[in-house]
Short mmCIF file of C-alpha atoms in Angstrom, two decimals:
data_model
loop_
_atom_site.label_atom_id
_atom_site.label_comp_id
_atom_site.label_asym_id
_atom_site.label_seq_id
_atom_site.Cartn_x
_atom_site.Cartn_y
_atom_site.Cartn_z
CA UNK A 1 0.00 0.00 0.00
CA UNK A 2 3.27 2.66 0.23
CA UNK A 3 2.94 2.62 -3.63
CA UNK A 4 -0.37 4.75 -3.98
CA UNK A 5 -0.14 8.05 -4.94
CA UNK A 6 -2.80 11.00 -5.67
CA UNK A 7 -2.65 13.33 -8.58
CA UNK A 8 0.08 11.41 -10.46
CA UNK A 9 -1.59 12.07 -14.31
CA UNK A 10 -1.81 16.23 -12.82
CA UNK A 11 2.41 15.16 -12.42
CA UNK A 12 4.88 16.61 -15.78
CA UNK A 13 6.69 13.53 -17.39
CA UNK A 14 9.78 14.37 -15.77
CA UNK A 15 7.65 14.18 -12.19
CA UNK A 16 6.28 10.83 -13.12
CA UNK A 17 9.43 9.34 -13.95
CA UNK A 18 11.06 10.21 -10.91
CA UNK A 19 8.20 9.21 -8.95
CA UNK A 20 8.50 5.66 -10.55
CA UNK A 21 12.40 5.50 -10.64
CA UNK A 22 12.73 6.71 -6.30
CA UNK A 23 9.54 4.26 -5.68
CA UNK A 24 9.96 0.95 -7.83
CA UNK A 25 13.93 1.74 -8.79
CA UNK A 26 15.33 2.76 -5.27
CA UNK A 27 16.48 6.06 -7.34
CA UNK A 28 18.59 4.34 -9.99
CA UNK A 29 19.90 6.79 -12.28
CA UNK A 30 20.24 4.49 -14.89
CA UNK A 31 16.92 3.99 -15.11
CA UNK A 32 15.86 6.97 -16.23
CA UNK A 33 18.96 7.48 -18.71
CA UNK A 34 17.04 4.51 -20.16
CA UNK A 35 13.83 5.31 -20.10
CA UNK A 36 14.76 9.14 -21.80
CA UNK A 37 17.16 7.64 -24.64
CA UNK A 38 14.05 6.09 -26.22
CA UNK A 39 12.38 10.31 -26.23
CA UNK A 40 12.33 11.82 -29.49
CA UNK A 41 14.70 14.50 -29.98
CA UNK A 42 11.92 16.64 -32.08
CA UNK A 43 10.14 17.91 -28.90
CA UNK A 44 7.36 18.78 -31.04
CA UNK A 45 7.07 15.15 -32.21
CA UNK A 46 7.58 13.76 -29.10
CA UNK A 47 4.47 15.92 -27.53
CA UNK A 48 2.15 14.61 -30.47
CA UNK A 49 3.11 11.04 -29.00
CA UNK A 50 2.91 12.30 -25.24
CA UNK A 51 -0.79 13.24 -25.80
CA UNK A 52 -1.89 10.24 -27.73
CA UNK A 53 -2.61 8.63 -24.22
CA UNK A 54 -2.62 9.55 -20.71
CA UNK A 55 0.72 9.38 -18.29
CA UNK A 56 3.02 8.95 -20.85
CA UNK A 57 6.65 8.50 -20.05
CA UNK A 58 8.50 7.65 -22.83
CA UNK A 59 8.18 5.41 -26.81
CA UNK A 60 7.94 2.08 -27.08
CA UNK A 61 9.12 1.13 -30.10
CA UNK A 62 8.52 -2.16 -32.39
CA UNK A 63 9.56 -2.80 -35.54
CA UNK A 64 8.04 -1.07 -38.45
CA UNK A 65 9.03 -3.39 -41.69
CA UNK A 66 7.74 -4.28 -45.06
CA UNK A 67 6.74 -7.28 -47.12
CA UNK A 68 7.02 -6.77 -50.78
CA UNK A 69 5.39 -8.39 -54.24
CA UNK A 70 2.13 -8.51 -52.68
CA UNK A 71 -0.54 -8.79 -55.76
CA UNK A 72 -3.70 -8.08 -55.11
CA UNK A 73 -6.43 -8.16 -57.71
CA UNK A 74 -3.58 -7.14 -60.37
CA UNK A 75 -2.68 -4.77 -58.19
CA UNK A 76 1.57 -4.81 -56.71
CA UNK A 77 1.56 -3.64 -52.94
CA UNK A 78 4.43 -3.49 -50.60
CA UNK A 79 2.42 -3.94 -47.42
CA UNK A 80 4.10 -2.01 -44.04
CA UNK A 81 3.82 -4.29 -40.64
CA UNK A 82 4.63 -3.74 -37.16
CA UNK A 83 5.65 -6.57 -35.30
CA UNK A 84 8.33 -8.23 -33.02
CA UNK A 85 7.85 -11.58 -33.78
CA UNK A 86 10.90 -12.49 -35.82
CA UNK A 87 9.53 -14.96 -38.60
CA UNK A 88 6.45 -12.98 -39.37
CA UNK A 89 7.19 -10.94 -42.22
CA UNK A 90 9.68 -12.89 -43.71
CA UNK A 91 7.35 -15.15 -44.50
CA UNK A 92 4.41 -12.49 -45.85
CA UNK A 93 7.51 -11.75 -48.32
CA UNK A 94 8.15 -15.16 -48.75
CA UNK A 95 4.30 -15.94 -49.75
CA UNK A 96 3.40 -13.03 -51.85
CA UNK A 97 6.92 -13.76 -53.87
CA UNK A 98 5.00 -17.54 -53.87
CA UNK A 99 1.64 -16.42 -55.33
CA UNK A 100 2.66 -13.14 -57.64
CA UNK A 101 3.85 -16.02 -59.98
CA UNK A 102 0.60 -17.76 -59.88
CA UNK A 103 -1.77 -14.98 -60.41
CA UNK A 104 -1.53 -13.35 -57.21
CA UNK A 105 -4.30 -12.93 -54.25
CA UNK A 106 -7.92 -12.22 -54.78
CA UNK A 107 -10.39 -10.17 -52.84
CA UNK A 108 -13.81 -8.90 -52.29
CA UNK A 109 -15.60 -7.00 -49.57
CA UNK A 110 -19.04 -8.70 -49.19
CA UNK A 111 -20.73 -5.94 -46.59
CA UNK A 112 -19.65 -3.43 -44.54
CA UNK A 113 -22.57 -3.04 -41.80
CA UNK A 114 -21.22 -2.26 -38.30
CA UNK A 115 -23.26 -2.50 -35.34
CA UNK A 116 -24.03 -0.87 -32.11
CA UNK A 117 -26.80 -1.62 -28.96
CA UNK A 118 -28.80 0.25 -26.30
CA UNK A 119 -29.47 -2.16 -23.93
CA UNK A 120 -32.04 -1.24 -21.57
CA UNK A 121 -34.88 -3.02 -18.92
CA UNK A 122 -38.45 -2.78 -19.58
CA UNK A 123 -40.79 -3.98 -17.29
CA UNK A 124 -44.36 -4.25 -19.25
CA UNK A 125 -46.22 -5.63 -22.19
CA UNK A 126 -43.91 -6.41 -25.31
CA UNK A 127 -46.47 -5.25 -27.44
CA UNK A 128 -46.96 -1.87 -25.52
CA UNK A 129 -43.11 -1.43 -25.92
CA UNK A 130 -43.42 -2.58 -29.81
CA UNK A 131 -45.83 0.29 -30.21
CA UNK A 132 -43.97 2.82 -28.61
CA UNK A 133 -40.33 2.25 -30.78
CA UNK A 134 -42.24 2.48 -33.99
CA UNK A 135 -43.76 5.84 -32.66
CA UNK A 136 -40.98 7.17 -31.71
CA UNK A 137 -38.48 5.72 -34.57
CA UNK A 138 -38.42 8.67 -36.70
CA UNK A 139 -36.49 10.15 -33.91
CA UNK A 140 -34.33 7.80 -33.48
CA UNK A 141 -32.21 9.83 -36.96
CA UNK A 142 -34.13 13.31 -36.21
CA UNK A 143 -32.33 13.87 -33.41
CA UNK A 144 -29.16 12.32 -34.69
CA UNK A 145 -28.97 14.96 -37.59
CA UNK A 146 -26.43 16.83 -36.42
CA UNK A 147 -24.43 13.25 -36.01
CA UNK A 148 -25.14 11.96 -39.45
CA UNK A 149 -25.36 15.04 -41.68
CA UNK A 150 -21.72 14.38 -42.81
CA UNK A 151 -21.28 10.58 -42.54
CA UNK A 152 -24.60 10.58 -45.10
CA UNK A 153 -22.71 13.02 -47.22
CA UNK A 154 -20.46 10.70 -48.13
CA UNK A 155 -22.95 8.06 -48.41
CA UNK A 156 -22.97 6.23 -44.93
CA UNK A 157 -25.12 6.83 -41.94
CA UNK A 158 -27.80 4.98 -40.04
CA UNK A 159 -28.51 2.02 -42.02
CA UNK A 160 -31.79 0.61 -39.45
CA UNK A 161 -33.01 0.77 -35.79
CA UNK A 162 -34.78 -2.10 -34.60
CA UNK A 163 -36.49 -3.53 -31.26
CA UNK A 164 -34.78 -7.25 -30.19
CA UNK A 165 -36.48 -8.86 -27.62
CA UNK A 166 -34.15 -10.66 -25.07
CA UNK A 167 -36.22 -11.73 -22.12
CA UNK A 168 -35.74 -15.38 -22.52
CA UNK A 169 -32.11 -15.06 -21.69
CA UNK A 170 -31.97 -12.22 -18.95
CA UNK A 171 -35.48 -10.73 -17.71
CA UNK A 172 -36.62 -7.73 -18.94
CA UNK A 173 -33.91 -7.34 -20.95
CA UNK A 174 -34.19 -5.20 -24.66
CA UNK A 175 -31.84 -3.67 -26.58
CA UNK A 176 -32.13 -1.24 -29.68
CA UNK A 177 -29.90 -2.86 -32.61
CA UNK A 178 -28.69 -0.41 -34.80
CA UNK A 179 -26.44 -0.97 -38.33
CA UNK A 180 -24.38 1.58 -39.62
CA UNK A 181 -21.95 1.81 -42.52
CA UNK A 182 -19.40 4.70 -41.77
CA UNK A 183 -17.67 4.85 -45.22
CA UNK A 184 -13.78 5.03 -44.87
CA UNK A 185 -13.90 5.53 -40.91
CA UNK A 186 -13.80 3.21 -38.38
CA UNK A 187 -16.56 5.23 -37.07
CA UNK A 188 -16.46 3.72 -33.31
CA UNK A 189 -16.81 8.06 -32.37
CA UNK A 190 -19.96 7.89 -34.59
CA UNK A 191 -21.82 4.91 -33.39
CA UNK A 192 -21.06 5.84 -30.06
CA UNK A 193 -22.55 9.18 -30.47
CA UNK A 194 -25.44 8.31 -32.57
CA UNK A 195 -26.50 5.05 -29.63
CA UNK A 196 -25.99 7.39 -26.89
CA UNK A 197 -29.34 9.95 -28.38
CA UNK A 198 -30.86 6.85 -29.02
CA UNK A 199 -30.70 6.06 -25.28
CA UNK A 200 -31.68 10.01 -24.58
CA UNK A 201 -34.46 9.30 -26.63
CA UNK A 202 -35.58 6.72 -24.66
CA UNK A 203 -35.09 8.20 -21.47
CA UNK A 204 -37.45 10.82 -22.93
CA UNK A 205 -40.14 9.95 -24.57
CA UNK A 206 -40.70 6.85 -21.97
CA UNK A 207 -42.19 8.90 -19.30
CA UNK A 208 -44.14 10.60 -21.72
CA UNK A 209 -46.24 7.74 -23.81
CA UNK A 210 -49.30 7.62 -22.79
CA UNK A 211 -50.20 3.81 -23.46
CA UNK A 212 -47.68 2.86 -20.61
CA UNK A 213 -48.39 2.14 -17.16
CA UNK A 214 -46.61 3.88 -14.29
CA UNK A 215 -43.42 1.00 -14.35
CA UNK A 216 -43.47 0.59 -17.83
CA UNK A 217 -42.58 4.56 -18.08
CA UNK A 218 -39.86 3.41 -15.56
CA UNK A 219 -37.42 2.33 -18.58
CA UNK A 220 -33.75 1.95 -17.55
CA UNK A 221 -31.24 2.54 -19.96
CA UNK A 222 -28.24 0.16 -18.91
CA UNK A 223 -25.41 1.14 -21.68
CA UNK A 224 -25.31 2.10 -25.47
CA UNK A 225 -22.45 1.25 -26.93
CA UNK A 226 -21.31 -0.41 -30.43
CA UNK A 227 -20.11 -3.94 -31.10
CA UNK A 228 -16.33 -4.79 -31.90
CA UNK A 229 -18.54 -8.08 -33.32
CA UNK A 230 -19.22 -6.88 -37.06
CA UNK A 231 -19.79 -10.58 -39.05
CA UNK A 232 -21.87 -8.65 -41.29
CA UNK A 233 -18.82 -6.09 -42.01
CA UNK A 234 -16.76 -9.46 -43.69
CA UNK A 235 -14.04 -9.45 -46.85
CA UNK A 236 -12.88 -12.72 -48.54
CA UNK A 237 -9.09 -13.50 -49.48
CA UNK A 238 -8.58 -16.34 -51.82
CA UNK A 239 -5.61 -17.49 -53.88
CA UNK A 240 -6.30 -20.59 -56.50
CA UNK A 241 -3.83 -22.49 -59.23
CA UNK A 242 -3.66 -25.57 -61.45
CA UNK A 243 -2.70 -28.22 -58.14
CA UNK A 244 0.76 -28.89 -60.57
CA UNK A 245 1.81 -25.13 -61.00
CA UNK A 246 2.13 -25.05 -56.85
CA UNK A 247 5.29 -26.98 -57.39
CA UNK A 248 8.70 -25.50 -56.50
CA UNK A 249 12.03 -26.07 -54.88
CA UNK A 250 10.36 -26.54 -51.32
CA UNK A 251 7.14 -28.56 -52.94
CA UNK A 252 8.60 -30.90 -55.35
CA UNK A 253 5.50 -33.05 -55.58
CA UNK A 254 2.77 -30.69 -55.48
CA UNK A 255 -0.04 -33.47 -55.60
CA UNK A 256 1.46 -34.90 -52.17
CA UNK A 257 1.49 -30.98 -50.54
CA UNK A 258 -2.02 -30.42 -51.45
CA UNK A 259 -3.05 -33.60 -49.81
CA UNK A 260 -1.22 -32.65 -46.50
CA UNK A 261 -2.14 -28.86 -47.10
CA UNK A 262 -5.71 -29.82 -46.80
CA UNK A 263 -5.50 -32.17 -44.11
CA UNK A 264 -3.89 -29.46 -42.24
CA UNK A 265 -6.43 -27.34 -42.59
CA UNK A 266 -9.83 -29.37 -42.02
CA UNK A 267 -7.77 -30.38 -38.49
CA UNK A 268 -8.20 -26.99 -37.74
CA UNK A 269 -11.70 -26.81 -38.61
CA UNK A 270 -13.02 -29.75 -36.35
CA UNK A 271 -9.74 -29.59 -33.66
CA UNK A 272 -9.83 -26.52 -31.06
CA UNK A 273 -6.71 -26.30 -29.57
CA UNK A 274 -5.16 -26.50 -32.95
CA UNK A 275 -7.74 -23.86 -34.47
CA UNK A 276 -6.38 -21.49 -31.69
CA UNK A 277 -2.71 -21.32 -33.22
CA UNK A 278 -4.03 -21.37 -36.78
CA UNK A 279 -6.00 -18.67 -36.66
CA UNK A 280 -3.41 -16.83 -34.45
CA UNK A 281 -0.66 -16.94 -37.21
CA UNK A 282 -3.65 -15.62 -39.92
CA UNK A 283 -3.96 -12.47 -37.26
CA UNK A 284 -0.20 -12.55 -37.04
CA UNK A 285 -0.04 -10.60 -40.55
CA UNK A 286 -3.52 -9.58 -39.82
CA UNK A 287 -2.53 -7.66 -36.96
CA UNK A 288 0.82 -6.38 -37.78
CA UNK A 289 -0.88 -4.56 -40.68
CA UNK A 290 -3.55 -3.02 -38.87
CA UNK A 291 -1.21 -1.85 -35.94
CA UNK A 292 1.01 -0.22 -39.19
CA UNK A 293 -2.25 1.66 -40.61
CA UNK A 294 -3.27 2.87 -37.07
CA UNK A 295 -6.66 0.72 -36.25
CA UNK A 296 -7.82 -0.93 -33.57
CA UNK A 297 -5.66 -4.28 -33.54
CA UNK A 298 -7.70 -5.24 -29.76
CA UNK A 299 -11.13 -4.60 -31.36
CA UNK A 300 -10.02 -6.63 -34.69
CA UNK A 301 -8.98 -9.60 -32.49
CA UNK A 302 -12.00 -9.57 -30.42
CA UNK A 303 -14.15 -9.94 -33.20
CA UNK A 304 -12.44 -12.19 -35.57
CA UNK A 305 -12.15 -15.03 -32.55
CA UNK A 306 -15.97 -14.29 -32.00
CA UNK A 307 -16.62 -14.95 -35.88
CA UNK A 308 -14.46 -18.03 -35.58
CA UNK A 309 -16.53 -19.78 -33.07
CA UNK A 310 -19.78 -18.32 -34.50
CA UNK A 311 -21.66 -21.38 -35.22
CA UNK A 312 -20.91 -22.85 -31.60
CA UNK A 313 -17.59 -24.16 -31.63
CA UNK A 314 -14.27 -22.49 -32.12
CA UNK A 315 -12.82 -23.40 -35.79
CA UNK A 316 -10.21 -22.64 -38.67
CA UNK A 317 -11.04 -18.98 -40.41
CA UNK A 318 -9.67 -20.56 -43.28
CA UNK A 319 -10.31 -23.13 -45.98
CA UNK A 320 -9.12 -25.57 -48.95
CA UNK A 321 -10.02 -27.67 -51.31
CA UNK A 322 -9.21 -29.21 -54.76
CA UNK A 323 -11.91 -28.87 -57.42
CA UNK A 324 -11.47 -30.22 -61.43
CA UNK A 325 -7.47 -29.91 -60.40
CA UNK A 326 -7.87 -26.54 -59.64
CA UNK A 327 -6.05 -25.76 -55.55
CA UNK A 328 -7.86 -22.94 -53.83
CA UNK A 329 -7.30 -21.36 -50.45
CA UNK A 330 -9.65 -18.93 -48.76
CA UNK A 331 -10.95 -17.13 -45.83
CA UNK A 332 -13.77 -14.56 -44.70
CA UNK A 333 -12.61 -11.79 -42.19
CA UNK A 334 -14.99 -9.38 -40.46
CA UNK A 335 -12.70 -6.58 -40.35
CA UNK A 336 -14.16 -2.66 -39.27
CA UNK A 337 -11.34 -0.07 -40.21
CA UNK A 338 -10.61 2.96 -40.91
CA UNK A 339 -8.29 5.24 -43.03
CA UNK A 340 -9.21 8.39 -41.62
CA UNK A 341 -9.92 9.42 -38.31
CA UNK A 342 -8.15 8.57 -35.16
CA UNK A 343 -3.67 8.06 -35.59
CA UNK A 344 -4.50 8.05 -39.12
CA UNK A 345 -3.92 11.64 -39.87
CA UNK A 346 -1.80 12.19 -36.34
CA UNK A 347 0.97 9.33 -36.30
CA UNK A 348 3.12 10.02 -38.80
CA UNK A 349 4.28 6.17 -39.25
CA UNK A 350 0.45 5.65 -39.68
CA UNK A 351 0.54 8.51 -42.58
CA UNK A 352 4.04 6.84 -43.88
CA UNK A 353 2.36 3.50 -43.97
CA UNK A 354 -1.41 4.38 -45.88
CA UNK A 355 0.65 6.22 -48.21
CA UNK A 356 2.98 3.47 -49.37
CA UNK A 357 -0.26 1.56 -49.38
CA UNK A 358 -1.19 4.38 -52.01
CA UNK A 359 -4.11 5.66 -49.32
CA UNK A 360 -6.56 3.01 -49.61
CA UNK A 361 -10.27 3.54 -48.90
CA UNK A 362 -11.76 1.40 -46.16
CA UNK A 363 -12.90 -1.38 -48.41
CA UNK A 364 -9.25 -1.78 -50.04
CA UNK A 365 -7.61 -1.83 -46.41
CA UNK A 366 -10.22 -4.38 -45.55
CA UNK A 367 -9.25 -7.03 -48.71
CA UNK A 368 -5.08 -5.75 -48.07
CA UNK A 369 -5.03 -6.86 -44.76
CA UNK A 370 -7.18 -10.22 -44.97
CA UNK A 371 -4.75 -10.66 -47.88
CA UNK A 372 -1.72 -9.99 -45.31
CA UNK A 373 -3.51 -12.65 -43.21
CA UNK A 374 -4.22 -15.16 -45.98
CA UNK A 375 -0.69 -14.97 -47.02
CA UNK A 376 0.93 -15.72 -43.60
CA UNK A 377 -1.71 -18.57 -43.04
CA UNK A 378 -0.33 -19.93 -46.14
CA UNK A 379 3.45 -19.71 -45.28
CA UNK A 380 2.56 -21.38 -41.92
CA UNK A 381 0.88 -24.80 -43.59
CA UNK A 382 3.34 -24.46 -45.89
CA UNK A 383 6.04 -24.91 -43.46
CA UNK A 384 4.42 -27.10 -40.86
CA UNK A 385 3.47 -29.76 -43.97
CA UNK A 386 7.16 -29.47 -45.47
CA UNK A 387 9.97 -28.72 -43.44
CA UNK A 388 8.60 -27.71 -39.99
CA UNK A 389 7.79 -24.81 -38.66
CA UNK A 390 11.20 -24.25 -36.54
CA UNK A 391 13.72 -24.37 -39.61
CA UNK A 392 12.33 -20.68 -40.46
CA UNK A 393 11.65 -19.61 -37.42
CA UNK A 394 14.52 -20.27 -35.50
CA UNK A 395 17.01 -18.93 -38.12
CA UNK A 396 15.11 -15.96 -37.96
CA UNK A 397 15.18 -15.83 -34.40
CA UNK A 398 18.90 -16.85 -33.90
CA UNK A 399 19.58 -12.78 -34.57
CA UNK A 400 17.55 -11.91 -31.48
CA UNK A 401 19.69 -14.45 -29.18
CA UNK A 402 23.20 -13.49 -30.74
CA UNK A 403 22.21 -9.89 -29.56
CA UNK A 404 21.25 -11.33 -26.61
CA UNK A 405 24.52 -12.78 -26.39
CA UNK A 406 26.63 -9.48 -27.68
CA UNK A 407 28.17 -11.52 -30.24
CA UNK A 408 31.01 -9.97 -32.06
CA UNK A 409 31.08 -10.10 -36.09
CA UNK A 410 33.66 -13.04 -35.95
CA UNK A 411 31.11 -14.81 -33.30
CA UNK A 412 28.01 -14.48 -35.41
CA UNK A 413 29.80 -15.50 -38.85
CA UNK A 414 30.86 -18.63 -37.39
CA UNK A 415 27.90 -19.83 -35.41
CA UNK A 416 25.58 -19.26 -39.30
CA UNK A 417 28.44 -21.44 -40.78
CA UNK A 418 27.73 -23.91 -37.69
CA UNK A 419 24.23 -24.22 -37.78
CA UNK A 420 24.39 -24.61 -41.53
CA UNK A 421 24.94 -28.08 -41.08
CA UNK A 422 23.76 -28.84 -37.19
CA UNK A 423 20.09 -28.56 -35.16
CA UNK A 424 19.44 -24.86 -34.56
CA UNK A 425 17.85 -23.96 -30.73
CA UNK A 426 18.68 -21.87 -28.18
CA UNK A 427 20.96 -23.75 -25.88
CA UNK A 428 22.66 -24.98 -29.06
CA UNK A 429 23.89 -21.55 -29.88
CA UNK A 430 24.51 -20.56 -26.24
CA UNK A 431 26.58 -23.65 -25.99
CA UNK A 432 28.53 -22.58 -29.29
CA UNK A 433 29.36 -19.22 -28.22
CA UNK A 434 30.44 -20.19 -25.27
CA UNK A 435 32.38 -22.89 -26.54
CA UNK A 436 34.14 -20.35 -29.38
CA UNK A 437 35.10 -18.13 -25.97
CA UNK A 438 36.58 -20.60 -23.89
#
């Protein structure tokens, strides 16, 4: 309890940092030589990243790379991700390079509804409260005008308000469900704003209609708020060949692959545990792309794992089959993003990256990053059905344990001539290094 402390975000950054470096650090100086060498020197850009969130002390930084010879509906992309995982964009690059030679990546956006709730407890006669929603509907976008006078400008807006009756699962229990489309913003700021004069409308006009009864005027308005679960906001990624132009050096009998490939796959559709590490290295590129372009990689995750088990049990997001010797591999995403709003016109990483994407809209982000997905899905089975997953990833990671180790340049030259030939792991190279020092 000596740790609590009152008015620490009224604190500057240079108060907050000492007060963590005397209280956790016991005053360590090197501490906070650490914790400033990561500040920007551009005080200007270092404020726009100060005030992006509250109590900030410093950057964190990850790595901001790129995957290149992504094609996408005839279309060449170099795609930017951010990501510490050491294998994960190698083997974007290593995919796209795969499929530009075989016609390259396909994808449509099916729908782009998003959704938001009121939730609220009514304690009456359904068909009293039926009556009263479609009396007061039209108010429901009157008094959301001001709200939606732009969004409809550029074609979005309210899409529908309707009553869903919930009573057999919680008593009393109703909820408004509204669908919005919100164009080339996330629109999370809209919905919210639009849900929350639905809910004053309801706190209202309750009181005032006539046909209820003293309780049923008693409405309560629990929370209005919009859904990171959009299913009916999806894209689909595909990629297809000829099953005997998928041969190359690492799939010399293509016939054999696509047997495994698919086996691989429907083991993920009816296995759980496994469908949980499939789907995470589809959300591996997924996410790393998102987090470049600025959205919401939390509210992305949240709903794609909801989609995945949407039909009662938790399975692949992705698919295969062979049809008239024709290999295809697809997936549906629901994906809500944005390329304007929010970081997108603040960060300027976030502007770097939607420009080298040549600024998409919101539907071409959507089928560029369940593309970024598909492709890492693919270099995953590809892997796991031919030489194992830890051949690529552990040469990829061996960089992060020779800096680990401070290797020298003589050090690291010899332990990649080592492991050419012998069983790469941690304690192998440890052992190595150790071995070239003694």
């Amino acid at each position: 309890m000596t740790h609590l402390v009152n008015g620490f975000s009224k604190l500057s950054k240079e108060e907050k940092l000492n007060w963590i470096v005397t209280t956790y650090f016991k005053g360590d100086t090197s501490v906070k030589k650490s914790i400033t060498s990561y500040w920007n020197t551009d005080k200007a850009l270092q404020k726009l990243h100060d005030e992006f969130i509250e109590n900030t002390i410093t950057n964190f930084y990850l790595p901001l790379g790129v995957a290149p010879n992504f094609v996408i509906n005839d279309k060449v992309y170099t795609l930017p991700m951010v990501i510490e995982e050491s294998s994960v964009v190698a083997a974007a690059s290593n995919a796209a390079k795969y499929w530009s030679a075989r016609g390259g990546f396909k994808a449509t956006v099916r729908s782009t509804e998003k959704i938001g709730n009121v939730h609220f407890i009514y304690k009456g006669d359904k068909k009293r409260l039926q009556q009263f929603i479609a009396t007061v509907h039209s108010k429901f976008y009157s008094q959301t005008e001001h709200i939606t006078r732009n969004m409809k400008k550029r074609g979005g807006g309210i899409l529908a308000v309707e009553l869903i009756d919930k009573t057999d699962e919680l008593e009393n229990y109703y909820q408004l469900h509204a669908t919005f489309d919100t164009k080339d913003s996330m629109g999370a700021n809209f919905i919210n704003s639009c849900l929350e004069e639905f809910a004053a409308v309801l706190r209202t006009e309750a009181p005032l209609y006539e046909l209820f009864t003293k309780e049923e005027k008693q409405l309560q308005v629990v929370m209005a708020i919009l859904s990171n679960y959009v299913p009916n906001c999806l894209v689909r990624a595909e990629v297809s060949c000829k099953v005997e132009d998928l041969k190359s050096k690492e799939i010399p009998d293509p016939v054999y692959f696509v047997e495994k490939f698919i086996q691989a796959v429907k083991i993920a559709e009816i296995e759980p545990y496994r469908a949980v590490t499939h789907n995470k290295g589809i959300m591996n590129g997924v996410d790393a792309v998102v987090l470049a372009t600025g959205n919401d990689f939390r509210a992305i995750e949240a709903g794609v794992h909801a989609f995945a088990a949407k039909d009662g049990k938790y399975t692949s997001l992705s698919h295969a089959e062979v049809e008239d010797g024709i290999f295809r591999f697809w997936m549906d995403l629901p994906l809500a993003l944005g390329t304007v709003g929010g970081l997108t016109s603040l960060h300027p990483m976030v502007k770097f990256a939607l420009e080298l994407l040549e600024k998409p809209t919101a539907n071409e982000l959507m089928m560029i990053i369940a593309v970024a997905g598909l492709a890492q899905n693919f270099a995953a089975l590809k892997s796991l059905t031919t030489t194992g997953i830890q051949q690529g990833h552990m040469k990829m990671h061996l960089m992060n344990i020779l800096n680990q180790l401070k290797a020298t340049d003589e050090e690291r030259l010899r332990v990649k001539v080592h492991f050419e030939t012998n069983t790469l792991t941690h304690s192998a190279v440890v052992d190595f290094v150790e071995k070239i020092r003694s």
